[in-house]
Short mmCIF file of C-alpha atoms in Angstrom, two decimals:
data_model
loop_
_atom_site.label_atom_id
_atom_site.label_comp_id
_atom_site.label_asym_id
_atom_site.label_seq_id
_atom_site.Cartn_x
_atom_site.Cartn_y
_atom_site.Cartn_z
CA UNK A 1 -22.94 -8.07 4.01
CA UNK A 2 -20.76 -6.98 1.17
CA UNK A 3 -17.99 -9.33 0.07
CA UNK A 4 -14.70 -7.55 -0.29
CA UNK A 5 -11.74 -9.31 -1.50
CA UNK A 6 -8.39 -8.15 -0.65
CA UNK A 7 -5.23 -8.98 -2.71
CA UNK A 8 -2.11 -9.29 -0.72
CA UNK A 9 1.39 -9.71 -1.32
CA UNK A 10 2.97 -10.08 2.10
CA UNK A 11 1.56 -11.76 5.22
CA UNK A 12 1.82 -8.37 7.39
CA UNK A 13 -1.46 -6.83 5.48
CA UNK A 14 -3.39 -10.02 6.08
CA UNK A 15 -2.64 -9.52 10.09
CA UNK A 16 -3.56 -5.87 9.92
CA UNK A 17 -6.22 -5.02 7.37
CA UNK A 18 -9.31 -7.40 8.07
CA UNK A 19 -9.37 -6.48 11.88
CA UNK A 20 -9.31 -2.39 10.81
CA UNK A 21 -11.78 -2.71 8.39
CA UNK A 22 -14.06 -4.51 10.66
CA UNK A 23 -13.48 -1.80 13.55
CA UNK A 24 -14.09 1.03 11.01
CA UNK A 25 -17.17 -1.06 9.57
CA UNK A 26 -18.58 -3.18 11.69
CA UNK A 27 -20.50 -6.18 10.45
CA UNK A 28 -20.38 -4.75 6.78
CA UNK A 29 -17.99 -6.58 5.01
CA UNK A 30 -17.27 -10.26 4.56
CA UNK A 31 -13.47 -10.31 3.69
CA UNK A 32 -11.86 -12.77 1.52
CA UNK A 33 -8.18 -13.08 1.73
CA UNK A 34 -6.20 -13.65 -1.24
CA UNK A 35 -2.28 -13.99 -0.96
CA UNK A 36 0.53 -14.60 -3.65
CA UNK A 37 3.75 -13.56 -2.52
CA UNK A 38 5.16 -14.53 -5.67
CA UNK A 39 3.88 -11.56 -7.34
CA UNK A 40 5.80 -9.42 -5.25
CA UNK A 41 8.90 -11.82 -5.44
CA UNK A 42 8.85 -11.80 -9.23
CA UNK A 43 8.93 -8.01 -9.53
CA UNK A 44 11.75 -7.83 -6.89
CA UNK A 45 13.79 -10.44 -9.20
CA UNK A 46 12.81 -8.72 -12.56
CA UNK A 47 13.05 -5.00 -11.33
CA UNK A 48 9.70 -4.57 -13.09
CA UNK A 49 6.24 -5.73 -13.89
CA UNK A 50 6.03 -8.73 -16.15
CA UNK A 51 3.50 -10.13 -18.28
CA UNK A 52 3.23 -13.03 -15.92
CA UNK A 53 2.58 -11.15 -13.12
CA UNK A 54 0.15 -9.12 -14.68
CA UNK A 55 -1.65 -12.28 -16.15
CA UNK A 56 -1.80 -13.95 -12.82
CA UNK A 57 -3.38 -10.72 -11.12
CA UNK A 58 -5.96 -10.29 -13.69
CA UNK A 59 -6.83 -13.91 -13.23
CA UNK A 60 -7.26 -13.41 -9.47
CA UNK A 61 -9.62 -10.26 -10.46
CA UNK A 62 -11.59 -12.18 -12.86
CA UNK A 63 -12.46 -15.04 -10.30
CA UNK A 64 -13.19 -12.98 -7.38
CA UNK A 65 -15.46 -10.90 -9.85
CA UNK A 66 -16.85 -14.15 -10.88
CA UNK A 67 -17.42 -15.65 -7.45
CA UNK A 68 -19.30 -12.79 -6.26
CA UNK A 69 -17.33 -10.16 -4.95
CA UNK A 70 -18.96 -6.56 -4.62
CA UNK A 71 -15.30 -4.86 -4.88
CA UNK A 72 -11.60 -5.25 -4.84
CA UNK A 73 -8.88 -3.71 -2.47
CA UNK A 74 -5.51 -4.27 -3.82
CA UNK A 75 -3.07 -4.20 -0.84
CA UNK A 76 0.24 -3.86 -2.56
CA UNK A 77 1.92 -0.50 -3.88
CA UNK A 78 4.45 -2.72 -6.02
CA UNK A 79 1.56 -3.83 -8.28
CA UNK A 80 -0.70 -0.98 -8.03
CA UNK A 81 -0.24 -0.14 -11.66
CA UNK A 82 -1.95 -3.37 -12.48
CA UNK A 83 -4.78 -2.14 -10.77
CA UNK A 84 -5.71 0.25 -13.31
CA UNK A 85 -5.53 -2.65 -15.93
CA UNK A 86 -7.60 -4.70 -14.13
CA UNK A 87 -10.53 -1.79 -13.85
CA UNK A 88 -10.83 -1.58 -17.54
CA UNK A 89 -11.98 -4.92 -17.43
CA UNK A 90 -14.10 -5.65 -14.70
CA UNK A 91 -17.74 -3.70 -13.50
CA UNK A 92 -16.81 -4.02 -10.08
CA UNK A 93 -14.89 -1.41 -8.23
CA UNK A 94 -11.32 -2.03 -7.58
CA UNK A 95 -9.79 0.09 -4.82
CA UNK A 96 -5.93 0.62 -4.37
CA UNK A 97 -4.80 0.94 -1.04
CA UNK A 98 -2.38 3.95 -1.90
CA UNK A 99 -4.41 6.07 -3.99
CA UNK A 100 -5.81 8.12 -0.84
CA UNK A 101 -2.46 8.92 0.14
CA UNK A 102 -0.87 10.10 -3.10
CA UNK A 103 -3.69 12.30 -3.59
CA UNK A 104 -3.39 13.81 0.17
CA UNK A 105 0.48 13.89 -0.19
CA UNK A 106 0.07 16.07 -3.45
CA UNK A 107 -2.42 18.52 -1.84
CA UNK A 108 -0.36 18.98 1.27
CA UNK A 109 2.91 19.89 0.01
CA UNK A 110 5.60 20.26 -2.75
CA UNK A 111 8.64 18.59 -1.96
CA UNK A 112 7.52 15.15 -0.94
CA UNK A 113 9.78 11.76 0.19
CA UNK A 114 8.74 8.27 -0.36
CA UNK A 115 10.10 5.58 2.05
CA UNK A 116 9.64 1.96 1.43
CA UNK A 117 11.14 -1.48 2.66
CA UNK A 118 11.04 -3.12 -1.00
CA UNK A 119 12.44 -1.38 -3.79
CA UNK A 120 9.65 -2.23 -6.13
CA UNK A 121 7.53 -0.09 -4.37
CA UNK A 122 9.48 3.08 -4.65
CA UNK A 123 9.15 4.05 -8.30
CA UNK A 124 5.33 3.16 -8.63
CA UNK A 125 4.45 5.04 -5.94
CA UNK A 126 6.48 7.99 -6.85
CA UNK A 127 4.69 7.85 -10.36
CA UNK A 128 1.15 7.91 -8.59
CA UNK A 129 2.13 10.95 -6.48
CA UNK A 130 3.42 12.59 -9.10
CA UNK A 131 0.15 12.32 -11.26
CA UNK A 132 -1.55 13.79 -8.64
CA UNK A 133 -0.18 17.38 -8.57
CA UNK A 134 2.73 19.49 -9.55
CA UNK A 135 5.44 17.79 -7.02
CA UNK A 136 8.82 16.80 -6.45
CA UNK A 137 8.90 13.22 -5.22
CA UNK A 138 12.34 11.90 -4.03
CA UNK A 139 12.54 7.94 -2.75
CA UNK A 140 14.43 6.14 -0.33
CA UNK A 141 14.84 2.35 0.78
CA UNK A 142 15.34 1.32 4.29
CA UNK A 143 17.47 -1.65 3.64
CA UNK A 144 16.98 -4.75 5.48
CA UNK A 145 13.77 -3.70 7.16
CA UNK A 146 11.52 -6.00 5.24
CA UNK A 147 13.63 -8.73 5.73
CA UNK A 148 13.16 -8.64 9.48
CA UNK A 149 9.39 -7.29 9.45
CA UNK A 150 8.31 -10.86 10.81
CA UNK A 151 10.99 -11.92 12.86
CA UNK A 152 11.60 -8.98 14.64
CA UNK A 153 8.49 -6.27 13.68
CA UNK A 154 9.49 -3.93 16.65
CA UNK A 155 12.86 -3.32 14.94
CA UNK A 156 11.14 -3.09 11.57
CA UNK A 157 9.34 -0.10 12.95
CA UNK A 158 12.43 1.57 14.63
CA UNK A 159 14.27 1.64 11.54
CA UNK A 160 11.30 3.37 9.81
CA UNK A 161 11.28 5.82 12.69
CA UNK A 162 14.64 6.69 12.65
CA UNK A 163 14.50 7.20 8.70
CA UNK A 164 11.52 9.37 9.25
CA UNK A 165 13.34 11.51 11.87
CA UNK A 166 16.41 11.65 9.94
CA UNK A 167 14.62 13.64 7.15
CA UNK A 168 11.64 15.12 8.23
CA UNK A 169 12.98 18.50 8.21
CA UNK A 170 13.87 18.37 4.58
CA UNK A 171 10.43 17.59 3.27
CA UNK A 172 7.24 19.10 3.39
CA UNK A 173 5.47 15.27 3.19
CA UNK A 174 7.07 11.72 4.03
CA UNK A 175 5.02 8.84 2.68
CA UNK A 176 5.44 5.30 3.76
CA UNK A 177 4.63 3.79 0.68
CA UNK A 178 3.66 0.19 1.84
CA UNK A 179 0.63 -0.60 3.91
CA UNK A 180 2.88 -3.10 5.92
CA UNK A 181 5.13 0.11 7.12
CA UNK A 182 1.59 1.74 8.79
CA UNK A 183 2.23 0.52 12.08
CA UNK A 184 5.65 2.09 12.52
CA UNK A 185 3.55 5.73 12.97
CA UNK A 186 2.74 4.65 16.42
CA UNK A 187 6.52 5.04 16.80
CA UNK A 188 7.33 8.28 15.07
CA UNK A 189 7.53 11.46 17.50
CA UNK A 190 9.18 13.95 15.76
CA UNK A 191 7.11 15.43 12.56
CA UNK A 192 4.48 12.68 12.91
CA UNK A 193 1.91 15.46 11.55
CA UNK A 194 3.99 15.57 8.20
CA UNK A 195 3.84 11.51 7.56
CA UNK A 196 1.22 9.88 5.41
CA UNK A 197 0.39 6.14 5.45
CA UNK A 198 -2.28 4.20 3.61
CA UNK A 199 -3.88 2.79 6.42
CA UNK A 200 -6.52 3.90 7.75
CA UNK A 201 -6.78 6.20 5.02
CA UNK A 202 -6.71 3.90 2.21
CA UNK A 203 -9.94 2.06 3.57
CA UNK A 204 -12.08 5.07 3.64
CA UNK A 205 -12.55 4.33 0.32
CA UNK A 206 -14.77 1.22 1.02
CA UNK A 207 -17.42 3.76 2.10
CA UNK A 208 -18.53 4.25 -1.72
CA UNK A 209 -19.92 0.89 -1.68
CA UNK A 210 -21.66 0.64 1.39
#
């Protein structure tokens, strides 16, 4: 089995990702989950990546590599840009969950809307998509959805659906920036074919190490 370390900053992705990986790659991966919500909380408090957040993430990456990981999967879009730093100092693959989604979005349309439930995710995701093609990227925060995501997940998903369907006719593509938002796709009816999520798309990268 391949040892895969997943770096999480929210509990939701710990719940959703490992079962999906096992469904897609039965018996292939031994998953080790690492959760540190302080990484995301510090970014939200400061409004930007800090040296402390970068140092702590790099420490996790080095520890994972030195403990025998075959690959690392970064599940958080807010700290995705740190993944580029970490890639330069390790000799195992580091996958970013949102990278395939960004590439797909840039290939499908010129006018793209990024939706997030955490403000700190919007700019990194927008920059990532902009790097993938000649596109115009707007972003919108779905205020209050993140705060109720654990206590009332159905309402969280409904708020995402309402925002998507309100904007679907204005854009070529709508991107749900966080992996924790992917479940809301099941509720969306109008324009669902124009909505991209990082799950399961971001897990297709894992084929590279099989």
